[in-house]
Amino acid sequence: MDLDQFKQQLNEKLSTDHQGRSGEDIAQMLSKKTFSVIEKLKKSIQYEILFGFLGMMLFAVLAFSTKYQSVRTYFGVSAVFIFVFLFLLIYLLKKTSELNKVHQPVISNLNNYVILIEEYMKRYFQFTMAMVPICLFFAGWLGYHEKSPVPELDKLIGKSHLGMTVVLIISVIYLISFSVGMYYFTKWYLHKIYGKYVLELKKCIKDLQET
């Protein structure tokens, strides 16, 4: 059997299977697929909550275990930001769980949920990109005003003999490079844990509307 004959037989079988299914059967299959995608989104949010909680605990430990005021302030503020962010993730998890309790997916609810996730992804990206320069400048400001001497940092600066202009140029290059890296990483990360599932949900909604 050549390849063309195999394709013809396969298409005929798929066409026969589709004709043998009622609209209700197709809708039920789409519903199962939809809830499978929602379950994947739910797991992504749960992972973010878990890693956010672990990050918050780590930052809290660093804030209380160091003797440097600048480090305590930086990691303490970061832990508070993560704590607030966890409430948003818990809200998203609640909305996702509510969709899974419905036996038949309601298209309007799914559309609202997709809009919610896309808005979250948009704000997540904007917040991340805004926080990159803020965190770097905040860390630099805290380090500059650190009252306790940091032997490792003093030794590095003392050996390098870099002027203020050179230090500023290096800092700007580092800020730009780090920002570009975070831009692409955040885009990839959001698509990995949310974006690809949102696309699948949109396809499911379209298929449901056509049944």
C-alpha positions as semicolon CSV with decimal commas, in nm:
position;residue;x (nm);y (nm);z (nm)
1;M;0,000;0,000;0,000
2;D;0,147;0,334;-0,106
3;L;0,128;0,655;0,095
4;D;-0,161;0,808;-0,105
5;Q;-0,380;0,502;-0,050
6;F;-0,302;0,506;0,321
7;K;-0,399;0,875;0,349
8;Q;-0,722;0,812;0,158
9;Q;-0,822;0,524;0,388
10;L;-0,733;0,727;0,697
11;N;-0,942;1,025;0,583
12;E;-1,236;0,796;0,503
13;K;-1,216;0,639;0,851
14;L;-1,200;0,978;1,023
15;S;-1,494;1,103;0,814
16;T;-1,699;0,792;0,902
17;D;-1,619;0,826;1,273
18;H;-1,720;1,191;1,270
19;Q;-2,048;1,120;1,093
20;G;-2,129;0,851;1,347
21;R;-2,106;1,096;1,634
22;S;-2,393;1,319;1,736
23;G;-2,359;1,686;1,816
24;E;-2,397;1,599;2,182
25;D;-2,109;1,349;2,161
26;I;-1,884;1,607;1,997
27;A;-1,979;1,870;2,257
28;Q;-1,898;1,624;2,536
29;M;-1,557;1,549;2,384
30;L;-1,484;1,921;2,355
31;S;-1,593;1,971;2,715
32;K;-1,347;1,706;2,831
33;K;-1,071;1,868;2,628
34;T;-1,159;2,209;2,771
35;F;-1,148;2,088;3,130
36;S;-0,816;1,914;3,059
37;V;-0,668;2,248;2,950
38;I;-0,817;2,421;3,256
39;E;-0,661;2,155;3,479
40;K;-0,320;2,226;3,323
41;L;-0,365;2,596;3,391
42;K;-0,462;2,514;3,748
43;K;-0,140;2,315;3,798
44;S;0,066;2,603;3,656
45;I;-0,089;2,842;3,908
46;Q;-0,031;2,592;4,190
47;Y;0,336;2,564;4,093
48;E;0,368;2,943;4,095
49;I;0,210;2,960;4,440
50;L;0,448;2,691;4,568
51;F;0,761;2,853;4,426
52;G;0,640;3,197;4,535
53;F;0,592;3,074;4,890
54;L;0,938;2,909;4,892
55;G;1,093;3,228;4,752
56;M;0,920;3,438;5,015
57;M;1,048;3,212;5,293
58;L;1,402;3,221;5,151
59;F;1,401;3,600;5,128
60;A;1,263;3,626;5,481
61;V;1,541;3,402;5,613
62;L;1,804;3,610;5,431
63;A;1,650;3,930;5,565
64;F;1,669;3,815;5,927
65;S;1,999;3,627;5,911
66;T;2,232;3,892;5,769
67;K;2,407;4,162;5,966
68;Y;2,393;4,417;5,685
69;Q;2,103;4,663;5,698
70;S;2,093;4,705;5,320
71;V;2,056;4,330;5,262
72;R;1,788;4,304;5,533
73;T;1,590;4,587;5,375
74;Y;1,620;4,456;5,019
75;F;1,515;4,098;5,091
76;G;1,255;4,210;5,347
77;V;1,082;4,434;5,091
78;S;1,106;4,156;4,830
79;A;0,942;3,909;5,069
80;V;0,653;4,152;5,128
81;F;0,602;4,196;4,751
82;I;0,587;3,819;4,701
83;F;0,344;3,785;4,991
84;V;0,106;4,033;4,825
85;F;0,155;3,864;4,486
86;L;0,051;3,528;4,635
87;F;-0,298;3,665;4,706
88;L;-0,342;3,739;4,334
89;L;-0,232;3,386;4,246
90;I;-0,473;3,240;4,501
91;Y;-0,753;3,444;4,343
92;L;-0,665;3,306;3,998
93;L;-0,657;2,954;4,138
94;K;-1,002;3,006;4,290
95;K;-1,144;3,124;3,956
96;T;-0,986;2,825;3,780
97;S;-1,126;2,580;4,035
98;E;-1,474;2,729;3,992
99;L;-1,463;2,651;3,619
100;N;-1,373;2,290;3,690
101;K;-1,682;2,249;3,910
102;V;-1,915;2,314;3,616
103;H;-2,019;1,993;3,440
104;Q;-2,079;2,164;3,107
105;P;-1,851;2,454;3,016
106;V;-2,034;2,783;2,964
107;I;-1,875;2,969;2,675
108;S;-1,926;3,313;2,833
109;N;-1,751;3,197;3,152
110;L;-1,463;3,055;2,950
111;N;-1,431;3,382;2,756
112;N;-1,426;3,580;3,081
113;Y;-1,162;3,346;3,221
114;V;-0,944;3,383;2,910
115;I;-0,974;3,762;2,939
116;L;-0,875;3,739;3,308
117;I;-0,566;3,528;3,236
118;E;-0,459;3,748;2,945
119;E;-0,495;4,058;3,162
120;Y;-0,292;3,887;3,434
121;M;-0,018;3,798;3,183
122;K;-0,014;4,156;3,055
123;R;0,015;4,307;3,403
124;Y;0,267;4,041;3,507
125;F;0,492;4,136;3,214
126;Q;0,454;4,511;3,273
127;F;0,523;4,475;3,645
128;T;0,831;4,258;3,586
129;M;0,984;4,498;3,334
130;A;0,912;4,795;3,561
131;M;1,066;4,623;3,862
132;V;1,395;4,538;3,684
133;P;1,541;4,893;3,693
134;I;1,369;4,971;4,025
135;C;1,525;4,668;4,196
136;L;1,869;4,735;4,052
137;F;1,867;5,103;4,151
138;F;1,718;5,020;4,491
139;A;1,993;4,763;4,553
140;G;2,258;5,013;4,446
141;W;2,111;5,286;4,665
142;L;2,099;5,054;4,967
143;G;2,454;4,938;4,905
144;Y;2,579;5,295;4,874
145;H;2,415;5,392;5,203
146;E;2,521;5,077;5,388
147;K;2,672;5,186;5,720
148;S;2,854;4,861;5,798
149;P;3,160;4,804;5,577
150;V;3,144;4,508;5,339
151;P;3,502;4,369;5,323
152;E;3,447;4,176;4,998
153;L;3,302;4,481;4,817
154;D;3,563;4,719;4,956
155;K;3,839;4,481;4,847
156;L;3,697;4,455;4,495
157;I;3,661;4,830;4,452
158;G;4,001;4,893;4,604
159;K;4,174;4,655;4,364
160;S;3,993;4,771;4,052
161;H;4,070;5,146;4,090
162;L;3,774;5,226;3,865
163;G;3,662;5,584;3,831
164;M;3,302;5,689;3,888
165;T;3,244;5,740;3,513
166;V;3,358;5,386;3,431
167;V;3,145;5,245;3,710
168;L;2,839;5,429;3,576
169;I;2,903;5,306;3,220
170;I;2,937;4,947;3,339
171;S;2,620;4,983;3,546
172;V;2,422;5,116;3,247
173;I;2,548;4,834;3,022
174;Y;2,458;4,580;3,288
175;L;2,111;4,733;3,332
176;I;2,040;4,725;2,958
177;S;2,173;4,369;2,916
178;F;1,979;4,243;3,217
179;S;1,659;4,417;3,102
180;V;1,682;4,265;2,752
181;G;1,744;3,921;2,903
182;M;1,447;3,959;3,140
183;Y;1,226;4,077;2,852
184;Y;1,275;3,761;2,650
185;F;1,280;3,532;2,954
186;T;0,952;3,674;3,088
187;K;0,788;3,642;2,745
188;W;0,899;3,279;2,722
189;Y;0,802;3,202;3,083
190;L;0,451;3,345;3,054
191;H;0,387;3,159;2,730
192;K;0,522;2,838;2,883
193;I;0,299;2,833;3,191
194;Y;-0,005;3,031;3,070
195;G;0,006;3,145;2,708
196;K;0,000;2,809;2,533
197;Y;-0,295;2,694;2,745
198;V;-0,484;3,017;2,675
199;L;-0,441;2,949;2,302
200;E;-0,577;2,598;2,353
201;L;-0,874;2,737;2,545
202;K;-0,949;2,982;2,267
203;K;-0,951;2,694;2,019
204;C;-1,182;2,495;2,247
205;I;-1,419;2,794;2,274
206;K;-1,423;2,830;1,896
207;D;-1,495;2,458;1,853
208;L;-1,774;2,473;2,114
209;Q;-1,935;2,766;1,936
210;E;-1,937;2,570;1,612
211;T;-2,110;2,259;1,756
